[in-house]
Coordinates of C-alpha atoms and ligand atoms in Angstrom, one line a residue:
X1 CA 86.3 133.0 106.6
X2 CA 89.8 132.4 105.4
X3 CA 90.7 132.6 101.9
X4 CA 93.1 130.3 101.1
X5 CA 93.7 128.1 98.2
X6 CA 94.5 124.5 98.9
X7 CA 95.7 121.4 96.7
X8 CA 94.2 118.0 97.1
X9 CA 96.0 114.9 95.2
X10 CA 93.8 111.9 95.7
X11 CA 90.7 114.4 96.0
X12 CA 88.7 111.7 94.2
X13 CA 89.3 109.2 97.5
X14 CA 87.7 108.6 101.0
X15 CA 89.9 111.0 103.0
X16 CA 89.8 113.6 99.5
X17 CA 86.5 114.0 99.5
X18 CA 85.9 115.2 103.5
X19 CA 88.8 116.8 103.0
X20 CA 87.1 118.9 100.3
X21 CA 83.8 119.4 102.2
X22 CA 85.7 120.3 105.2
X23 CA 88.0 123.0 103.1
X24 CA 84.9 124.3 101.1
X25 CA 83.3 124.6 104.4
X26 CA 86.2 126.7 105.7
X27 CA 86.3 129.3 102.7
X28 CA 89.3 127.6 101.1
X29 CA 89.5 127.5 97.4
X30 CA 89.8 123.9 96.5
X31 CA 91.6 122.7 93.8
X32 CA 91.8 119.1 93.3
X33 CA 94.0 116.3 91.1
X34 CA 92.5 113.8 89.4
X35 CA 93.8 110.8 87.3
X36 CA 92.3 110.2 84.4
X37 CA 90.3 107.2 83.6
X38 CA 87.7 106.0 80.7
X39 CA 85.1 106.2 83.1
X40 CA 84.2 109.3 86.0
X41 CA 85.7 108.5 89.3
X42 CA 83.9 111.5 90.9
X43 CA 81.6 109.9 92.6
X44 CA 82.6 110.9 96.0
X45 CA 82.6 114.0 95.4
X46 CA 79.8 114.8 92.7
X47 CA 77.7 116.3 95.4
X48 CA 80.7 119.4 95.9
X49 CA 80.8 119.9 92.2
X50 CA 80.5 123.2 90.7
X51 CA 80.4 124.7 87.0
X52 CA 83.4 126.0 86.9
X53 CA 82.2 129.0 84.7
X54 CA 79.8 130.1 88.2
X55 CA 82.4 133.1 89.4
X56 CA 81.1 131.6 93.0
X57 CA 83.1 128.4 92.0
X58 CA 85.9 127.7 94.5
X59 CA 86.2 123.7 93.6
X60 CA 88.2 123.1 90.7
X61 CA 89.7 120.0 89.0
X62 CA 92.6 119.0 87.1
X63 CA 94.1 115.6 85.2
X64 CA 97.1 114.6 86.5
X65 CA 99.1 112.0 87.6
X66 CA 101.7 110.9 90.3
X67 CA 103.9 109.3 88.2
X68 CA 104.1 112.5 85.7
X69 CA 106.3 114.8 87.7
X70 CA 106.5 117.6 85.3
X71 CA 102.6 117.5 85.2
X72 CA 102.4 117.6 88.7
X73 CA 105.1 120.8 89.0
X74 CA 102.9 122.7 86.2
X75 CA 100.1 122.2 88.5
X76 CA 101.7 123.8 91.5
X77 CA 102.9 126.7 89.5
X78 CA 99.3 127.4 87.9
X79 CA 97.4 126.7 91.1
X80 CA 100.2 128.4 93.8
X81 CA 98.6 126.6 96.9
X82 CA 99.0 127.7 100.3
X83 CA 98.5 124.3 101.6
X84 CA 99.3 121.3 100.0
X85 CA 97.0 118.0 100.9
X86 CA 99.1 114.8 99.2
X87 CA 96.5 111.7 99.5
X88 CA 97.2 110.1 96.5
X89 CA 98.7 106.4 96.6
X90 CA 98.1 103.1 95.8
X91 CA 96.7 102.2 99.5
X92 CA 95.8 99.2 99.0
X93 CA 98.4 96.9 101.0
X94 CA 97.2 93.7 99.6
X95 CA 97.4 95.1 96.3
X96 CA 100.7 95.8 97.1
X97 CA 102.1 92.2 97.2
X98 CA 100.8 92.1 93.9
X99 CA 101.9 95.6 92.4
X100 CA 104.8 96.4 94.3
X101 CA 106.6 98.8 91.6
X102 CA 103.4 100.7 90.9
X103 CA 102.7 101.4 94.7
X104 CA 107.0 102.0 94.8
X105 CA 106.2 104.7 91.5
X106 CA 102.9 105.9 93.1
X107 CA 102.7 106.0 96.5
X108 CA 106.9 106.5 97.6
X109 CA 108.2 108.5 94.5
X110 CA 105.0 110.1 93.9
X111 CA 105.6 111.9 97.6
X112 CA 109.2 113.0 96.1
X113 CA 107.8 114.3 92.6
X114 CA 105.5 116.6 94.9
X115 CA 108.2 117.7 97.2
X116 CA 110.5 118.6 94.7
X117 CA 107.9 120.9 92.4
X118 CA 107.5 122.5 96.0
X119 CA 111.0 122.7 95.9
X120 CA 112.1 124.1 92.6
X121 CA 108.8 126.5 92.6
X122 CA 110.3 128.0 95.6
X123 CA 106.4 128.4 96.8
X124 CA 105.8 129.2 100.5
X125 CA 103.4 126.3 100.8
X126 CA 102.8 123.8 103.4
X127 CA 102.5 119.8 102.8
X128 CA 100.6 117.4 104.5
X129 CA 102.4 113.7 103.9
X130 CA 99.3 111.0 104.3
X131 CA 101.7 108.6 106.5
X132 CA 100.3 105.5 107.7
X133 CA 100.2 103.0 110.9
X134 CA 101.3 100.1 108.5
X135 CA 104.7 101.7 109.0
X136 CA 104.4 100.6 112.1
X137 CA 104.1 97.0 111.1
X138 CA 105.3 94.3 113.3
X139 CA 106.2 96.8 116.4
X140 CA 104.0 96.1 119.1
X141 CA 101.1 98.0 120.0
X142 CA 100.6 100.8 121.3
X143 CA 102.7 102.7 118.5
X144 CA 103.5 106.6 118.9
X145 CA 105.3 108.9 116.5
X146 CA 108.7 107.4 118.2
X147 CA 107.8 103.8 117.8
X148 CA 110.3 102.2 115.5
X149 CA 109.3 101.2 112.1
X150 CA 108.6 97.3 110.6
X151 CA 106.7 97.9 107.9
X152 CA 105.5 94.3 106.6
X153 CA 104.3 94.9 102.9
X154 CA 105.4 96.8 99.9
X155 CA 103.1 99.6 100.7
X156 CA 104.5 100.0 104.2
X157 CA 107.5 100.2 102.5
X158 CA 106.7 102.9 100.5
X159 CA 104.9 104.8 103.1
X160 CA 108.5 104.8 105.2
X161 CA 110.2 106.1 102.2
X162 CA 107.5 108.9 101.8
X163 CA 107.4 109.5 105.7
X164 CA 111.6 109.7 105.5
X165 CA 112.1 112.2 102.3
X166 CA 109.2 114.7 104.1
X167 CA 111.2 114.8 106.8
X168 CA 114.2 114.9 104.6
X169 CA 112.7 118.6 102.8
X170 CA 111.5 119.9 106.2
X171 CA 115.2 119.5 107.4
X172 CA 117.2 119.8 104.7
X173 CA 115.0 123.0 102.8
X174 CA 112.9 124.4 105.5
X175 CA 109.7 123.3 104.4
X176 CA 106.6 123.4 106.4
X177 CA 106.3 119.6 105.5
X178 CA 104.0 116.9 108.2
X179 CA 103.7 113.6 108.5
X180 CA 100.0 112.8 109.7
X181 CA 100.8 108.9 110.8
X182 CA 97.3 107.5 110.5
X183 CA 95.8 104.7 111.7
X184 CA 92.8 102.7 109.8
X185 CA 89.6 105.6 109.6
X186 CA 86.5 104.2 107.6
X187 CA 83.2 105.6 106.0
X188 CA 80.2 104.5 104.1
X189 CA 82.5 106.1 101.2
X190 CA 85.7 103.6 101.8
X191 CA 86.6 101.5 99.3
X192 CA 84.7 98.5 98.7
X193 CA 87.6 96.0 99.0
X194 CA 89.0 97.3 102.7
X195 CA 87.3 94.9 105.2
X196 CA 85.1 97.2 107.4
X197 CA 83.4 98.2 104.0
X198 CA 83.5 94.8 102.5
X199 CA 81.9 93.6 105.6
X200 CA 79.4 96.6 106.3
X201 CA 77.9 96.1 102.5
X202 CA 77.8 92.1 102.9
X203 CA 76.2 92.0 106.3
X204 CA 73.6 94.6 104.7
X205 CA 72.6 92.8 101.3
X206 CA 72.5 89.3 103.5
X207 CA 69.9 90.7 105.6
X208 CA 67.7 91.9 102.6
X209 CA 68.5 88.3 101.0
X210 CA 70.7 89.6 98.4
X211 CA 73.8 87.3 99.2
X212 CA 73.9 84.5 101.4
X213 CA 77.5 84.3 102.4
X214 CA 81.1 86.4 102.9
X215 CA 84.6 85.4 102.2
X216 CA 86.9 86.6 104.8
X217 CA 90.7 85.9 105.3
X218 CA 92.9 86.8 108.7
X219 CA 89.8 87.4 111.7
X220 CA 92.4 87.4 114.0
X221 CA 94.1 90.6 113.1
X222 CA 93.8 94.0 115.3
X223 CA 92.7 97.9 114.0
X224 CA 92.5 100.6 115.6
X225 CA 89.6 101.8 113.2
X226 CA 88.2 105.7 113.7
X227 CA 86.2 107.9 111.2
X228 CA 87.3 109.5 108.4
X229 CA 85.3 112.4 108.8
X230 CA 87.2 113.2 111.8
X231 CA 90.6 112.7 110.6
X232 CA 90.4 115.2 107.9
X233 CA 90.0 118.1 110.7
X234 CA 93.3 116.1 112.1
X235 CA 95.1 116.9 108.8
X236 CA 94.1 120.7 108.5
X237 CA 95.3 121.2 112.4
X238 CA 98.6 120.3 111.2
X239 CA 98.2 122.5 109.3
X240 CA 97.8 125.3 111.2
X241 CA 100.3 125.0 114.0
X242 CA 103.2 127.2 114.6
X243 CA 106.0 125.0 113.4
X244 CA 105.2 121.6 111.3
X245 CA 106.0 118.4 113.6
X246 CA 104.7 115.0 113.3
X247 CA 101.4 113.3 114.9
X248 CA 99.9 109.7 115.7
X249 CA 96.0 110.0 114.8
X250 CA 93.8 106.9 116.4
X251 CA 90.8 106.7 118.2
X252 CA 93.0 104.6 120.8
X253 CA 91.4 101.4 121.3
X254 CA 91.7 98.3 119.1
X255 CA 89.2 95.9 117.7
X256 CA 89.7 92.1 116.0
X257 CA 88.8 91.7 112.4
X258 CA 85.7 89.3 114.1
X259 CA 84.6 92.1 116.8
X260 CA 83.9 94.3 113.4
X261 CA 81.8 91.2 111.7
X262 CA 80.5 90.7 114.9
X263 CA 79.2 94.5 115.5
X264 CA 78.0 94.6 111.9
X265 CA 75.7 91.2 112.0
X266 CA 74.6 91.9 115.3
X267 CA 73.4 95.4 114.1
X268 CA 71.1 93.7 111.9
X269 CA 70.1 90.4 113.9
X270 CA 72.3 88.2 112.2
X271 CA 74.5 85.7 113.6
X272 CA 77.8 86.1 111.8
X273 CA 79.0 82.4 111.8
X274 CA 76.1 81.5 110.0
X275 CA 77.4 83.5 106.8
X276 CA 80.9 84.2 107.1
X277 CA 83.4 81.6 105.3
X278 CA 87.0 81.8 104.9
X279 CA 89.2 82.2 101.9
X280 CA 92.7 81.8 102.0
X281 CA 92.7 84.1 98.7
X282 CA 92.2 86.9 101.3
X283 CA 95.2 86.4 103.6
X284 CA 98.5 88.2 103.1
X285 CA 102.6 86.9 102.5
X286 CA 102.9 88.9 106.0
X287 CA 100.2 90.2 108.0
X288 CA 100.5 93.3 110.7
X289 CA 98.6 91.5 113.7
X290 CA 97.9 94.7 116.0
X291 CA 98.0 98.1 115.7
X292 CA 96.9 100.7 118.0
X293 CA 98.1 104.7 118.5
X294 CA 98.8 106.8 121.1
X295 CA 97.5 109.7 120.5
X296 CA 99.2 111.8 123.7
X297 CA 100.7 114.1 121.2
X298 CA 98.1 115.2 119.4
X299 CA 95.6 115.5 122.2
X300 CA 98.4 117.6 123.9
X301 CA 99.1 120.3 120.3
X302 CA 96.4 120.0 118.3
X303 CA 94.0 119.0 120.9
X304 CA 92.5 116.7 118.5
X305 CA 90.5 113.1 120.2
X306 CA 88.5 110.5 118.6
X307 CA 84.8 110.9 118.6
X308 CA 83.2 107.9 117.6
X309 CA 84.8 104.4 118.3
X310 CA 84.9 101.4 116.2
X311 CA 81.4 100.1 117.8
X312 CA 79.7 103.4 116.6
X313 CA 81.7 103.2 113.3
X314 CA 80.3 99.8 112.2
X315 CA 76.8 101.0 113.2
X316 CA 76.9 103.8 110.7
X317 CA 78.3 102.0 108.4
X318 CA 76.1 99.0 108.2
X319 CA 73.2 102.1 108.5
X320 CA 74.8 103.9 105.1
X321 CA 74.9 100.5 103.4
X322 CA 71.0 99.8 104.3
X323 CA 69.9 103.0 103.4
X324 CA 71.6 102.6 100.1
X325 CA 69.7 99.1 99.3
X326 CA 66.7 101.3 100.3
X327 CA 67.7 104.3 97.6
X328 CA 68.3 101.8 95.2
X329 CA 64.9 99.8 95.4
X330 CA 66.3 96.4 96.3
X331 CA 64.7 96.8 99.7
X332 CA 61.4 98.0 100.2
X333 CA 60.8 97.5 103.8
X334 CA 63.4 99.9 106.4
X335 CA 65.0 96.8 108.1
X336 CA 66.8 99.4 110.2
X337 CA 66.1 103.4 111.3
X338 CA 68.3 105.7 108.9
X339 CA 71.3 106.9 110.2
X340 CA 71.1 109.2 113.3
X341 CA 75.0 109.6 114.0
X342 CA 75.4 113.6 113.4
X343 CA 78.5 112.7 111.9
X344 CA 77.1 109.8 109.5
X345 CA 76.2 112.7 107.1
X346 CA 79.1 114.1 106.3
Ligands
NAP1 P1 91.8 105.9 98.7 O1 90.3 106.0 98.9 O2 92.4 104.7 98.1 O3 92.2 107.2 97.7 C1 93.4 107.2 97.0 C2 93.4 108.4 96.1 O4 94.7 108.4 95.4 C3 92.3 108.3 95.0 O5 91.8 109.6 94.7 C4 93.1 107.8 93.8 O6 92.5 108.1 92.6 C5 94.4 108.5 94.0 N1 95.5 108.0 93.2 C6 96.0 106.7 93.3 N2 97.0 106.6 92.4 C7 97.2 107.8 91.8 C8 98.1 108.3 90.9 N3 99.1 107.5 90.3 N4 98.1 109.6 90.5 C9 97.1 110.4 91.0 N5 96.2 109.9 91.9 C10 96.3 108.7 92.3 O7 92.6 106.3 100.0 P2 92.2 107.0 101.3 O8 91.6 105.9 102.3 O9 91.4 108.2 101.0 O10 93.6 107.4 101.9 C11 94.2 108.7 101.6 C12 95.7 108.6 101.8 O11 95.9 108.3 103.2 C13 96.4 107.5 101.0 O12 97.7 108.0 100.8 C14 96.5 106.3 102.0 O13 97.6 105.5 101.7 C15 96.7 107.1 103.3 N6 96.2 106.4 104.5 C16 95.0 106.0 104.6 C17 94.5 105.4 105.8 C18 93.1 104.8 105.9 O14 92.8 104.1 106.8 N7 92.2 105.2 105.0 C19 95.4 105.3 106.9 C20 96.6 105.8 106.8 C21 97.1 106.4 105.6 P3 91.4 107.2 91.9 O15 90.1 107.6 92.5 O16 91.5 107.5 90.5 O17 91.7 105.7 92.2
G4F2 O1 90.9 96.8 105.5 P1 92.3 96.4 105.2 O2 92.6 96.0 103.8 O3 93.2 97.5 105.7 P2 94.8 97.6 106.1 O4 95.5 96.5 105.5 O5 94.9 97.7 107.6 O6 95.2 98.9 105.4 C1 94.5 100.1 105.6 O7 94.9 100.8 106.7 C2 96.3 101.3 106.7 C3 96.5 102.0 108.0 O8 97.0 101.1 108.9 C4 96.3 102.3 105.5 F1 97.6 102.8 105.5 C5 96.0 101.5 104.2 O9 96.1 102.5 103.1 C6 94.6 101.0 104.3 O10 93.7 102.0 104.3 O11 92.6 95.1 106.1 C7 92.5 95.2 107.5 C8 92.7 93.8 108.1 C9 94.0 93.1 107.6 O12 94.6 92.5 108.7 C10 93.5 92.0 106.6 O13 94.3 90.9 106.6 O14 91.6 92.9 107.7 C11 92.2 91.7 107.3 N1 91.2 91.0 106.3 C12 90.6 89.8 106.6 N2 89.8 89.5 105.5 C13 90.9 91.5 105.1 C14 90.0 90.5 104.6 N3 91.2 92.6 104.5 C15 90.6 92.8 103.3 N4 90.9 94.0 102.6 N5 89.8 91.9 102.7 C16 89.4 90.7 103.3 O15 88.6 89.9 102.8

């Protein structure tokens, strides 16, 4: 068991909270920034929560926010991380037409507030940058860590900037500082409004006859969608190596919009066209059509692969989603077996 003490901003997220369970798991102390908002936001990670005063504790939370960069370099100094895990964005890319100087403040700055409390603390830590595919944008498929950047939205955008001024410290100060270029990775604890959840939880309450319908915009775009659980051990690899370096994480293969409804209605004997309408509310002022990693490089150093594949994905998905109608007494009758994906229980 290791004893090392990590920091997690956007510990309250998707990726945040198997990267918690995975660290816990490890022997890390976890310690975790959250933003502060009139109601909890814990949910995902209530289940890792312990009473602080229990001197067995090794999960611990503090307020804190992006855009406060002072807050953020008091935190490094109390905390003194070995390993620094920054999540934290706006992620939302439609959003991001919307909000594009929040996700600037949040998601490219943010990175730079981090960076330079690293800096100035003169702490030996390393940082994990949560890059993105969207960076990849409009480059064709398949995209590896020297594919050219077109990001087509504000957040891609800021996710260059943020990729750039890692590099930037790692060069210029000799930080241990990664960029883990992800592509799409899903759960039953994504957030509602990314399609493969949106999907997963409308194709389950249409088959127990809570909704009838399920607005859609672009079917026609590509993912390369993989499992969060999985990407998480991705991250703490980089982590781990040698010297820090940059890596592609995918599962590969890529998947329409319409092949994830499909998968999803199919796994519950529904036919999607009989439910799925379109909205024009849902499409985007530019769209990234395909996107699909080669994962070469981090097969080769981390030796790091995929697991489950997008079919799998929206199986245990749609399964999660079922199983929650089931905890929550709308349904009363199984209408599928729970969940029997190892994985699906993380
Ligand atoms: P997520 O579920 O949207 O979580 C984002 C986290 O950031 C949440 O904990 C959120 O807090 C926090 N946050 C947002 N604004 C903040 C602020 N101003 N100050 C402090 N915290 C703030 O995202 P995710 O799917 O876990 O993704 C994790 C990271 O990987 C993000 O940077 C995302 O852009 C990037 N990424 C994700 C994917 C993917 O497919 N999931 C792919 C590539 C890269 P609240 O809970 O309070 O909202
Ligand atoms: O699920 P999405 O919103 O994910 P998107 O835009 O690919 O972004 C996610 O993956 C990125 C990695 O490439 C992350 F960096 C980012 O933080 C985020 O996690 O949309 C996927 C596709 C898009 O082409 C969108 O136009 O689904 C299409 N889509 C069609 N109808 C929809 C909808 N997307 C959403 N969110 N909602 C719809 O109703």
């Amino acid at each position: 068991m290791t004893v090392k003490t990590a920091l997690i901003t956007g510990i309250t997220g998707q990726d945040g909270s198997y990267l918690a369970e995975l660290l816990l798991e490890k022997g890390y102390t976890v310690h975790g920034i959250v933003r502060r908002a009139s109601t909890f936001t814990t949910c995902r990670i209530d289940h890792l929560y312990q009473d602080p005063h229990d001197p067995e504790a090794r999960l611990f939370l503090h307020y804190g926010d992006l855009t406060d960069g002072s807050r953020v370099a008091g935190l490094l100094e109390r905390v003194q991380p070995d390993e620094v895990y920054h999540l934290a964005a706006q992620s939302h890319v439609r959003v991001s037409f919307d909000e594009p100087l929040f996700t600037a403040d949040t998601t490219a700055l943010g990175t730079t507030r981090l960076l330079e409390a690293i800096r100035n603390t003169g702490l030996p830590c390393r940082f994990y940058q949560a890059s993105s595919s969207e960076m990849f944008g409009a480059s064709p498929p398949p995209q590896h860590e020297g594919t050219a950047f077109h990001p087509r939205s504000p957040y891609g955008v800021a996710k260059v900037y943020a990729y750039w001024i890692t590099r930037n410290y790692r060069e210029a100060y000799g930080l241990y500082a990664v960029n883990g270029i992800l592509f799409n990775h899903e759960s039953p604890r994504r957030g509602p409004t990314f399609v493969t959840r949106k999907v997963a939880m409308a194709a389950a309450r249409i088959k127990a006859g809570l909704q009838d319908n399920l607005y859609l915009g672009n079917l026609d775009a590509r993912r390369d969608w993989g499992y969060a659980a999985e990407y998480v051990e991705a991250m703490w690899l980089m982590l781990q190596q040698d010297s820090p370096d940059d890596y592609v994480i995918a599962t590969g293969t890529s998947y329409s919009v319409r092949d994830f409804v499909e998968h999803c209605f199919t796994h519950v004997g529904l036919d999607w066209r009989d439910h799925v309408r379109f909205d024009e509310r849902y499409l985007r002022p530019a769209e990234v059509d395909d996107l699909v990693g080669d994962t070469s490089k981090a097969a080769r150093v981390l030796g790091w692969q995929a697991r489950v594949h997008t079919p799998e994905l929206a199986g245990l998905m749609i399964d999660a989603e079922l199983q929650a109608l089931l905890g929550k007494g709308e349904v009363t009758v199984p209408v599928v077996p729970p969940p029997t994906h190892p994985l699906a229980r993380r």
